[in-house]
PDB file of C-alpha atoms in Angstrom:
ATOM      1  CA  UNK A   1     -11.561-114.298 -10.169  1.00 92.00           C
ATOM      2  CA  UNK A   2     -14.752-112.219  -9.941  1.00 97.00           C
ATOM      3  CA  UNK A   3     -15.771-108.984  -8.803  1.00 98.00           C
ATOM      4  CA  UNK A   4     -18.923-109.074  -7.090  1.00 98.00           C
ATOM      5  CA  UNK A   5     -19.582-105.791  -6.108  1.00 98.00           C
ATOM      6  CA  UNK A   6     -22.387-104.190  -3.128  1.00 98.00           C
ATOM      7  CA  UNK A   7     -23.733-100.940  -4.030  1.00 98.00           C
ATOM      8  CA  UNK A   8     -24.771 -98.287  -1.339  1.00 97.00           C
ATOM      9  CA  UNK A   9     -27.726 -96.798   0.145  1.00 95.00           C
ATOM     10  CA  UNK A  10     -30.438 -97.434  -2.198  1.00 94.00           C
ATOM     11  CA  UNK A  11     -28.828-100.663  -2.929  1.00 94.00           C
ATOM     12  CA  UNK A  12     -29.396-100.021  -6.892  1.00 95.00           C
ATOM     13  CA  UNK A  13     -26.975-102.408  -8.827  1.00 96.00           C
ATOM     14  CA  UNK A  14     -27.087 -99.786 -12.047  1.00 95.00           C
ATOM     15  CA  UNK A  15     -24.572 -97.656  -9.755  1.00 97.00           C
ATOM     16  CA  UNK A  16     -22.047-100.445 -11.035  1.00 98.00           C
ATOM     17  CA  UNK A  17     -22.779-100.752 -14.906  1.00 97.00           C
ATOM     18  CA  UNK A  18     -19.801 -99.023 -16.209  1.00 98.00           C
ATOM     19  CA  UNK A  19     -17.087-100.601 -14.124  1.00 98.00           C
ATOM     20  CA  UNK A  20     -18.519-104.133 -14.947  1.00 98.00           C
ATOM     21  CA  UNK A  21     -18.446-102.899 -18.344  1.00 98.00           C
ATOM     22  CA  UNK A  22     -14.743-101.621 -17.675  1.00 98.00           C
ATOM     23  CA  UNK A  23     -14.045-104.967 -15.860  1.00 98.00           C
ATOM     24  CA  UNK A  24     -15.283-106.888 -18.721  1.00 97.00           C
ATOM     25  CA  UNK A  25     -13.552-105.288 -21.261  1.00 97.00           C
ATOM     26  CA  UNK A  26     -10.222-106.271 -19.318  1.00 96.00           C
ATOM     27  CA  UNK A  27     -11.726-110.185 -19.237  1.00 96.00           C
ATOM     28  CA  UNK A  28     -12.664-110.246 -16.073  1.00 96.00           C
ATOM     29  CA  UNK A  29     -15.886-111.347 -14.594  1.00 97.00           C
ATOM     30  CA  UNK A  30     -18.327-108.831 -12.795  1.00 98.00           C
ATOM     31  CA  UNK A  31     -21.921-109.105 -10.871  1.00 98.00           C
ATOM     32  CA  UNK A  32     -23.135-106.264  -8.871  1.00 98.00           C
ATOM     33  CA  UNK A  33     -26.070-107.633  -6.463  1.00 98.00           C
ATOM     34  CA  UNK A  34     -29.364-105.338  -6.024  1.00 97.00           C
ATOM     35  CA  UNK A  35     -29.866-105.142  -2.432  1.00 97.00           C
ATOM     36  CA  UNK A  36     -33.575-105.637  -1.105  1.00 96.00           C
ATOM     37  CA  UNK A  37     -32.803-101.537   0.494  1.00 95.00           C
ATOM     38  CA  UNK A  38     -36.489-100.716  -0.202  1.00 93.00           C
ATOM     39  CA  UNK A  39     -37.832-104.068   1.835  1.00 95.00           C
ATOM     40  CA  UNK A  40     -38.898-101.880   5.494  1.00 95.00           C
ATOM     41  CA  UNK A  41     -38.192-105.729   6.720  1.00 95.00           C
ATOM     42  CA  UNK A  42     -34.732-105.871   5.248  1.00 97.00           C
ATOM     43  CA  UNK A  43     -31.590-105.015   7.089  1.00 97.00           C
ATOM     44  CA  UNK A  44     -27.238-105.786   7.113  1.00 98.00           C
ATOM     45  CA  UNK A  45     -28.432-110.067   7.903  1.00 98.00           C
ATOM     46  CA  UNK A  46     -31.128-110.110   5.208  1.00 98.00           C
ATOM     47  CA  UNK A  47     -28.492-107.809   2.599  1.00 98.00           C
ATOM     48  CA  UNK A  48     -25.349-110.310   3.473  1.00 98.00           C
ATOM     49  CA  UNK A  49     -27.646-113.172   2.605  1.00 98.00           C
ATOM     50  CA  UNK A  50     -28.475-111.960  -0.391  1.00 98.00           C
ATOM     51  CA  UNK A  51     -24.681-111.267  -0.909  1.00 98.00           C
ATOM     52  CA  UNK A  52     -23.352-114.656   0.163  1.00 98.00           C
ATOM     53  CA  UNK A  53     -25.714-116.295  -2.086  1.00 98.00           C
ATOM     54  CA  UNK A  54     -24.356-114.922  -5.010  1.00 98.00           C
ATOM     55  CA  UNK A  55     -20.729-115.495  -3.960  1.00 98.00           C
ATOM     56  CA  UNK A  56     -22.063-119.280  -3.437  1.00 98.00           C
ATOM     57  CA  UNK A  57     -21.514-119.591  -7.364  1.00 97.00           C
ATOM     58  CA  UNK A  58     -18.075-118.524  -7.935  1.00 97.00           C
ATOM     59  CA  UNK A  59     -15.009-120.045  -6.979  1.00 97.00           C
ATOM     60  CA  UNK A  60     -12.656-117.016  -6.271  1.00 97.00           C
ATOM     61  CA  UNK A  61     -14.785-113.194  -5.419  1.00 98.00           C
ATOM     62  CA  UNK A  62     -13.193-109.711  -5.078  1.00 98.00           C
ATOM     63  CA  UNK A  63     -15.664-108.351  -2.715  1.00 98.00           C
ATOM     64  CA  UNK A  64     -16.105-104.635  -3.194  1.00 98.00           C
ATOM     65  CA  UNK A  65     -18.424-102.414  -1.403  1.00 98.00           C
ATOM     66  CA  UNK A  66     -19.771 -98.560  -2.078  1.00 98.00           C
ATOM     67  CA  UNK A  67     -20.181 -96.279   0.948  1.00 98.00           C
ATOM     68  CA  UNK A  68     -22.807 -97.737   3.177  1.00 98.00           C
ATOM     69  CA  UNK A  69     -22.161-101.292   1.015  1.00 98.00           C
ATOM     70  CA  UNK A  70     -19.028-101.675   3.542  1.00 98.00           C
ATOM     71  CA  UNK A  71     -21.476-102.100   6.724  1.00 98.00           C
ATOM     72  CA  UNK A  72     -22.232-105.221   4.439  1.00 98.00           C
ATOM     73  CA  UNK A  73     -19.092-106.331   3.031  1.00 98.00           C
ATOM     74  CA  UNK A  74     -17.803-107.902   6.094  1.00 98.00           C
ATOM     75  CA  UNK A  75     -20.510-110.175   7.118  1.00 98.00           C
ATOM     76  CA  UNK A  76     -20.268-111.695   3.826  1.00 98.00           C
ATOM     77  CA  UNK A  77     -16.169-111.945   3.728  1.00 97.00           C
ATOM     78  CA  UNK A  78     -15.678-114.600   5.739  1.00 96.00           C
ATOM     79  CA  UNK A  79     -16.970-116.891   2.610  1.00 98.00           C
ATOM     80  CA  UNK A  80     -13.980-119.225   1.584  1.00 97.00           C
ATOM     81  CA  UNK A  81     -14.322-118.280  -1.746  1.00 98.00           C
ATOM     82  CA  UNK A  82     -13.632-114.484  -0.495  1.00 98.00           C
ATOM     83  CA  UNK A  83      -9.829-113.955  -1.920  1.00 97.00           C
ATOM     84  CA  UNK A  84      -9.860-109.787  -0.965  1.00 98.00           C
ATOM     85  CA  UNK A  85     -12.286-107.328   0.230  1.00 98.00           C
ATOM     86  CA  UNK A  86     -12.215-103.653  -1.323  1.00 98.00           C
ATOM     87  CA  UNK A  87     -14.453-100.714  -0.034  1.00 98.00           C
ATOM     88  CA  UNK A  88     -14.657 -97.415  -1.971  1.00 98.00           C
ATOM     89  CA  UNK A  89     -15.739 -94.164  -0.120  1.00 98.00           C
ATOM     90  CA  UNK A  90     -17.036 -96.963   2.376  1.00 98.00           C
ATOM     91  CA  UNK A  91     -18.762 -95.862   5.571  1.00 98.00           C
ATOM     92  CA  UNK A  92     -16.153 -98.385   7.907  1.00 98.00           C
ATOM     93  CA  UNK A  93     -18.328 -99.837  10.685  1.00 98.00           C
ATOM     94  CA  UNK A  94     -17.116-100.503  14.254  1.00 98.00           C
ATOM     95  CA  UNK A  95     -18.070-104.079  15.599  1.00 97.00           C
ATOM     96  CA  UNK A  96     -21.621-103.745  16.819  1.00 97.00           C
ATOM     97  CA  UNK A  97     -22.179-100.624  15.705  1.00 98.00           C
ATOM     98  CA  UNK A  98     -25.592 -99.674  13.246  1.00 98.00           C
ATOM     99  CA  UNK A  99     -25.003 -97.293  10.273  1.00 98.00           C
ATOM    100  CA  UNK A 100     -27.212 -94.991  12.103  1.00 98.00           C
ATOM    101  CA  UNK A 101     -24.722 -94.478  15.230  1.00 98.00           C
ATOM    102  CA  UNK A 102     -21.529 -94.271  12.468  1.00 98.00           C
ATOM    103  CA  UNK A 103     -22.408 -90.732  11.768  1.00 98.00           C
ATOM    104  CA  UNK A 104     -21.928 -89.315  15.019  1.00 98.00           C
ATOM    105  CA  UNK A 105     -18.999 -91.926  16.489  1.00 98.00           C
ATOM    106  CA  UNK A 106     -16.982 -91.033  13.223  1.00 98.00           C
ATOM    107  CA  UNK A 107     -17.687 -86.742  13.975  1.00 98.00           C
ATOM    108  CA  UNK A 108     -18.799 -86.842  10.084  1.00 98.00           C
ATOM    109  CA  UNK A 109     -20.641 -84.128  10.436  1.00 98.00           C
ATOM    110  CA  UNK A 110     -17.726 -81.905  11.645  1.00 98.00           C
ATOM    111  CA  UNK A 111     -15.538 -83.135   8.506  1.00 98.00           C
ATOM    112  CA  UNK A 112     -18.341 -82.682   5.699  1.00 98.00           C
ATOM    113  CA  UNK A 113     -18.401 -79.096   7.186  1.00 98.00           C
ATOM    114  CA  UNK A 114     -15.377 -78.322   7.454  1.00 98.00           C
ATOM    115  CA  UNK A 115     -14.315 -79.319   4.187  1.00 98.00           C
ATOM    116  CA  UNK A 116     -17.220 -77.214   2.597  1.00 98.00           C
ATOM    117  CA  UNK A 117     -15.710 -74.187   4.142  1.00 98.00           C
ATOM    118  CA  UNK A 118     -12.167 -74.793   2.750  1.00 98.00           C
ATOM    119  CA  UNK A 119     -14.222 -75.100  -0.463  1.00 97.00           C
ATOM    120  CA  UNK A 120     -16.280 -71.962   0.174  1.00 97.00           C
ATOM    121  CA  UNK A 121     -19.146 -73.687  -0.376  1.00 97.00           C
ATOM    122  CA  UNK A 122     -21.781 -73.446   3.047  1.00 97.00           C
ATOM    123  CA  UNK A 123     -20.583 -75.413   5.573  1.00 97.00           C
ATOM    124  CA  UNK A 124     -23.976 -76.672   7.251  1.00 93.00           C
ATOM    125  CA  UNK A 125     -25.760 -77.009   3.865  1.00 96.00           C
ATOM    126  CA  UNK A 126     -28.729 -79.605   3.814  1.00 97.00           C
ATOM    127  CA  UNK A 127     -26.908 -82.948   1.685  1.00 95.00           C
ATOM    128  CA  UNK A 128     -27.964 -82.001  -2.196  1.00 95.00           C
ATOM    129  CA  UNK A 129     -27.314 -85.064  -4.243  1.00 94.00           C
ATOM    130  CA  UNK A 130     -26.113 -82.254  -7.421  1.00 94.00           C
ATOM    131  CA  UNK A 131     -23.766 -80.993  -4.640  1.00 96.00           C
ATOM    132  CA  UNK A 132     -22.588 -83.820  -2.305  1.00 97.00           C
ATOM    133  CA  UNK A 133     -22.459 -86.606  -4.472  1.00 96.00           C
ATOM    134  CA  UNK A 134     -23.061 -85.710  -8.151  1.00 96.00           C
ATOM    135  CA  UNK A 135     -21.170 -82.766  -8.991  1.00 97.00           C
ATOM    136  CA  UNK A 136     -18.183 -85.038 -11.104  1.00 98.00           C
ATOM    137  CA  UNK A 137     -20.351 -87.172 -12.853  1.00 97.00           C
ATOM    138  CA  UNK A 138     -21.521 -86.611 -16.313  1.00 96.00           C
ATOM    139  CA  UNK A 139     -24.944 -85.213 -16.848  1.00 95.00           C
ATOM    140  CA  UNK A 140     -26.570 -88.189 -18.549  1.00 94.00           C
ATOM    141  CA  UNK A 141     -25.068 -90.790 -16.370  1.00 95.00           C
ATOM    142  CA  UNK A 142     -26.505 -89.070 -13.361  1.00 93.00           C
ATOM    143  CA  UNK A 143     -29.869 -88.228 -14.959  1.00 91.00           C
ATOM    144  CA  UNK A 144     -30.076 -92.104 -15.033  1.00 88.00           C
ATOM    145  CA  UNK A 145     -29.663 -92.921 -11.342  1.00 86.00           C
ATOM    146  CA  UNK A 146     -31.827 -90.159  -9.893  1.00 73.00           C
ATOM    147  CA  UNK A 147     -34.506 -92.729 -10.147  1.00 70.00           C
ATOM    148  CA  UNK A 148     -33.234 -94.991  -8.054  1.00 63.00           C
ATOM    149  CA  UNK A 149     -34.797 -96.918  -5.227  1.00 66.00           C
ATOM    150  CA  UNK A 150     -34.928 -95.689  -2.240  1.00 84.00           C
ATOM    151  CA  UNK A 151     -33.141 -97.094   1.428  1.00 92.00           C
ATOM    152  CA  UNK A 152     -35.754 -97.948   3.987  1.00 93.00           C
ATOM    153  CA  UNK A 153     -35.147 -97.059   7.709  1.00 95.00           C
ATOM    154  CA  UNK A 154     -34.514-100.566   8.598  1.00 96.00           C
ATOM    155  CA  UNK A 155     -30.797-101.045   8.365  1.00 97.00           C
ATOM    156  CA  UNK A 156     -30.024 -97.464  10.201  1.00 97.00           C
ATOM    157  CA  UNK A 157     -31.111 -99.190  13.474  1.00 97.00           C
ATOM    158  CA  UNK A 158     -31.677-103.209  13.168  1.00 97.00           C
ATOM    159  CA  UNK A 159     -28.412-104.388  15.414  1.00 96.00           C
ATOM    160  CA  UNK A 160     -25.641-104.789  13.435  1.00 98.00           C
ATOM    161  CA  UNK A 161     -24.099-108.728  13.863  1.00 98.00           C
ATOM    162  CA  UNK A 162     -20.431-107.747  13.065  1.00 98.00           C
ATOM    163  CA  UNK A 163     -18.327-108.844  16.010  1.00 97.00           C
ATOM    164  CA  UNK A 164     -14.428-108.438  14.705  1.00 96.00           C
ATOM    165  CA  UNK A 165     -12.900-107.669  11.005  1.00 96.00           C
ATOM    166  CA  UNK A 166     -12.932-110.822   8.892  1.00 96.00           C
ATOM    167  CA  UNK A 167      -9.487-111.893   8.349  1.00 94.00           C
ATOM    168  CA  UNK A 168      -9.215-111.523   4.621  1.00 97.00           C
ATOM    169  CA  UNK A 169      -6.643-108.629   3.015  1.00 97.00           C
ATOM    170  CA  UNK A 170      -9.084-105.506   3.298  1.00 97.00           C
ATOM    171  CA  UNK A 171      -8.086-102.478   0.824  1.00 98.00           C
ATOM    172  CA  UNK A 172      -9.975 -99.118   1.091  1.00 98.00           C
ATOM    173  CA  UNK A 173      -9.842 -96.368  -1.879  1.00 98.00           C
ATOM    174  CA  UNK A 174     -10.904 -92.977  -1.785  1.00 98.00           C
ATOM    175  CA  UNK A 175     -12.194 -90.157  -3.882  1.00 98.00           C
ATOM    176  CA  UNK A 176      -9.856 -87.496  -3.521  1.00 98.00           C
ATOM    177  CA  UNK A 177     -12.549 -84.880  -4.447  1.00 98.00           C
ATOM    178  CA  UNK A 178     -15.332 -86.848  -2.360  1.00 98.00           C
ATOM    179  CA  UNK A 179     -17.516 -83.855  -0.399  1.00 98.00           C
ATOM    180  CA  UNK A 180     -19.599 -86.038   1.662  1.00 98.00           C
ATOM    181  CA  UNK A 181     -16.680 -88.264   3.116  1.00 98.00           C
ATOM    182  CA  UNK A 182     -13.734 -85.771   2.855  1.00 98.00           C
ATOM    183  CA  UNK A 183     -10.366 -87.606   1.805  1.00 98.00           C
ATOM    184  CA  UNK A 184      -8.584 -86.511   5.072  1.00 98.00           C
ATOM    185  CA  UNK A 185     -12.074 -88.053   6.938  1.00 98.00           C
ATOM    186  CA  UNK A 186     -11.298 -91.154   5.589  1.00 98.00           C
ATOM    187  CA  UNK A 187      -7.815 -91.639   5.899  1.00 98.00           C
ATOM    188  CA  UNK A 188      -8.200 -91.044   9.690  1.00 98.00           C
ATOM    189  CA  UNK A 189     -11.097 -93.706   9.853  1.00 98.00           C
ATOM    190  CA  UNK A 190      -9.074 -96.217   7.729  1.00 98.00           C
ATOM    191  CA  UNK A 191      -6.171 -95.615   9.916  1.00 98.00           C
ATOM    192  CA  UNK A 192      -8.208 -95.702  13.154  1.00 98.00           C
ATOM    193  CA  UNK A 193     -10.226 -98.818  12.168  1.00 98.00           C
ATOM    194  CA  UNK A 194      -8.610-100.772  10.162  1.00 97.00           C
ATOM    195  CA  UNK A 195      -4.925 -99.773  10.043  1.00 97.00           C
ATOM    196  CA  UNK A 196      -4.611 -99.017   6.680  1.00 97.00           C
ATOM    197  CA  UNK A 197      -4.138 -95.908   4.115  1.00 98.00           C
ATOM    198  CA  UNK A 198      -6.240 -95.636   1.781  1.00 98.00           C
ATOM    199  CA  UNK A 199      -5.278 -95.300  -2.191  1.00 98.00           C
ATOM    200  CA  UNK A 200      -6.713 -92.535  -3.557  1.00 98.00           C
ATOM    201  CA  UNK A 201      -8.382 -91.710  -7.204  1.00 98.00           C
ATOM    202  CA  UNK A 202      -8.940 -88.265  -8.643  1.00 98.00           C
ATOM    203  CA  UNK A 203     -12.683 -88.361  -7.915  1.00 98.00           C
ATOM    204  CA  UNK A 204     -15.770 -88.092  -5.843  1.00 98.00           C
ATOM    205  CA  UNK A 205     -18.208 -90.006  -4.036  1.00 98.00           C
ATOM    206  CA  UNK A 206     -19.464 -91.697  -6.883  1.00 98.00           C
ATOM    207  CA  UNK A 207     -16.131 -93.518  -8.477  1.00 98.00           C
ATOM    208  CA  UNK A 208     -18.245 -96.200 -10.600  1.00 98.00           C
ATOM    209  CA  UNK A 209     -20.263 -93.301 -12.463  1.00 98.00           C
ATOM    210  CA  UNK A 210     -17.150 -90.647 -12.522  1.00 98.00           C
ATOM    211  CA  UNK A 211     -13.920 -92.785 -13.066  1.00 98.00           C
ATOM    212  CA  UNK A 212     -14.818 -96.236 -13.628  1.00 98.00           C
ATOM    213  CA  UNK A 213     -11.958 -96.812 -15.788  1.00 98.00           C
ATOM    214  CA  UNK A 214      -9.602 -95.850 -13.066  1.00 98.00           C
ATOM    215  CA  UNK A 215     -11.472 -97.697 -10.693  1.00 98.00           C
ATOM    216  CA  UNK A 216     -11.233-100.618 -12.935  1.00 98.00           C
ATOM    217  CA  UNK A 217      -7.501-100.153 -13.299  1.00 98.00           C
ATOM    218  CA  UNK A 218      -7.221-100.073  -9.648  1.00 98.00           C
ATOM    219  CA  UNK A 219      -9.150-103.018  -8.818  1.00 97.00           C
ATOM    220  CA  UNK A 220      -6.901-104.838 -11.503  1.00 96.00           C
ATOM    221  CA  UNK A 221      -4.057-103.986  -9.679  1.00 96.00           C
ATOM    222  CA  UNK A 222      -4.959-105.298  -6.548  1.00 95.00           C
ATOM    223  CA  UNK A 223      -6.108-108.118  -7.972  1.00 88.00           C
ATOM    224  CA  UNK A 224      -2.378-108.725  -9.485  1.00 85.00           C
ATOM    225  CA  UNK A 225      -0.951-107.929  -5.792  1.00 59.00           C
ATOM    226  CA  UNK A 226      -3.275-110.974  -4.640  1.00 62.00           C
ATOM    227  CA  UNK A 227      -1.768-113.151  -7.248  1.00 57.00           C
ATOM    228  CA  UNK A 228       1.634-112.224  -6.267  1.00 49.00           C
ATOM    229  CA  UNK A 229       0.845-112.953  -2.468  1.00 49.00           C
ATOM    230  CA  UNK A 230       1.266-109.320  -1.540  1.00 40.00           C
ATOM    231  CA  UNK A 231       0.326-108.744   1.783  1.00 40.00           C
ATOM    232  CA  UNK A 232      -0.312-104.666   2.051  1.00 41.00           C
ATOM    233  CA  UNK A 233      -3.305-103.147   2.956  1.00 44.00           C
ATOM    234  CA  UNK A 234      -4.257-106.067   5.518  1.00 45.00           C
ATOM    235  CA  UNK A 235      -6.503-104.704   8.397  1.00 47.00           C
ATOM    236  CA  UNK A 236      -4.336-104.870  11.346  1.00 40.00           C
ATOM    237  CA  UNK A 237      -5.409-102.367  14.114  1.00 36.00           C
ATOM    238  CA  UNK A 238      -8.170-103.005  16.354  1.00 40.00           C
ATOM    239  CA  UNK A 239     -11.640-101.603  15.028  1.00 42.00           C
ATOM    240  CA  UNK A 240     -13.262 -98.794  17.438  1.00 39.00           C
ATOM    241  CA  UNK A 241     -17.256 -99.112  19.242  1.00 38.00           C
ATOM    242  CA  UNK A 242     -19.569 -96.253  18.396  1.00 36.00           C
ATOM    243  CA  UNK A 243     -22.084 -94.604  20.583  1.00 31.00           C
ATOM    244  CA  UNK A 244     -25.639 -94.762  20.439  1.00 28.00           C
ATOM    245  CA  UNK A 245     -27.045 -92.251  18.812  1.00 28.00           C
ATOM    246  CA  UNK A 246     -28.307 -91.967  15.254  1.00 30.00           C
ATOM    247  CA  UNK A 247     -28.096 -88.314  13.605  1.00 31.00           C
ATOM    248  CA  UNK A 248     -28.110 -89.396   9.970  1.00 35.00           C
ATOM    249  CA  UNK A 249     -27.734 -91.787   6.557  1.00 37.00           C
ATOM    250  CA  UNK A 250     -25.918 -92.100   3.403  1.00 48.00           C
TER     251      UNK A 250
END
């Protein structure tokens, strides 16, 4: 089995390097796929090709996807070779909808603010990277992915060709401590979405950098619930539309 893993917005493949080096460790084979996010030209079709053709060389994939990585993840997970799909702090898409509309149909806005409050921390801040998404992660891994490429406005609002959830056992996992997608924010858009609850790690939005040892771990368990047949966590409620309107990115 191998773990080929989408990272998010920016679409930088380094986010990944020390849970393939966790996954390794436990003998288990792991490619993370740069994402053409800086291409103005590129968008979801152009980042699930470049997905699919790396799942085109491996027999058995554990598909897992980082935040905006799960507007991805399905297009590519109908591929035969697709055992499981697993999306971490993932920004669930609707069927049709662009990850420029998800912001407002999913009220994420209201929930980033309103768990700032209960942290006393300004609700209706500006996103800071050292605040949002960087504030568990240890100072020299971060000071290595501040470089990072950067997403083009392309995939916000190129249509988005997802008509219906692949069927394929779909797992979500959440940072508990995640400030830009609240844990209670996600367990309502897993529920609503996909019908399922999410397991949740001690963490933020950044689980690879933080925790990838107990993202690792996880991951190997699921993986050991797909040998033994185990059917939990399989999307089963309908997935919602989104409006129209674009108010921001991840």
């Amino acid at each position: 089995m191998t773990y080929v893993l989408i990272p998010g917005a920016g679409g930088d493949p380094r986010y990944w390097d020390l849970l393939v080096d966790e996954l390794h460790t436990r003998g288990h084979r792991a490619v993370a796929v740069p994402l053409p996010a800086a291409d103005p030209d590129a968008a979801l079709p152009e980042y699930a090709a470049t997905v699919r053709a790396v799942v085109d060389t491996h027999p058995e994939v554990v598909l897992v996807a980082q935040s905006l990585g799960a507007f991805t993840a399905p297009l590519v997970a109908d591929h035969p070779a697709v055992r499981l799909l697993v999306l971490v702090n993932p920004m669930i898409p609707a069927p049709g909808e662009t990850p420029g509309d998800w912001w407002a149909a999913t009220s994420h806005a209201q929930a980033r603010a309103a768990y700032a409050a209960a942290q006393g921390r300004a609700p209706n801040a500006d996103v800071d990277p050292a605040v949002d998404f960087f504030h568990d992660v240890p100072a020299d891994v971060a000071a290595r992915m501040h470089d990072g490429p950067q997403e083009s406005d392309a995939v916000f609002v190129r249509p988005n060709p997802l008509r219906d959830w692949p069927h394929v056992p779909t797992r979500v996992i959440s940072g508990r401590d995640d400030r830009f997608f609240p844990a209670d924010f996600q367990r309502r858009l897993a529920a609503d979405r996909l019908g399922v609850h999410p397991d949740e790690l001690p963490g933020g939005h950044l689980l690879a950098l933080s925790r990838p040892h107990l993202l690792a771990e996880k991951l190997q368990s699921f993986t050991a619930g797909q040998k033994r047949k185990s059917g939990r966590g399989i999307r089963r409620a309908p997935m919602l539309p989104g409006p129209s309107r674009p108010v921001g990115r991840e």
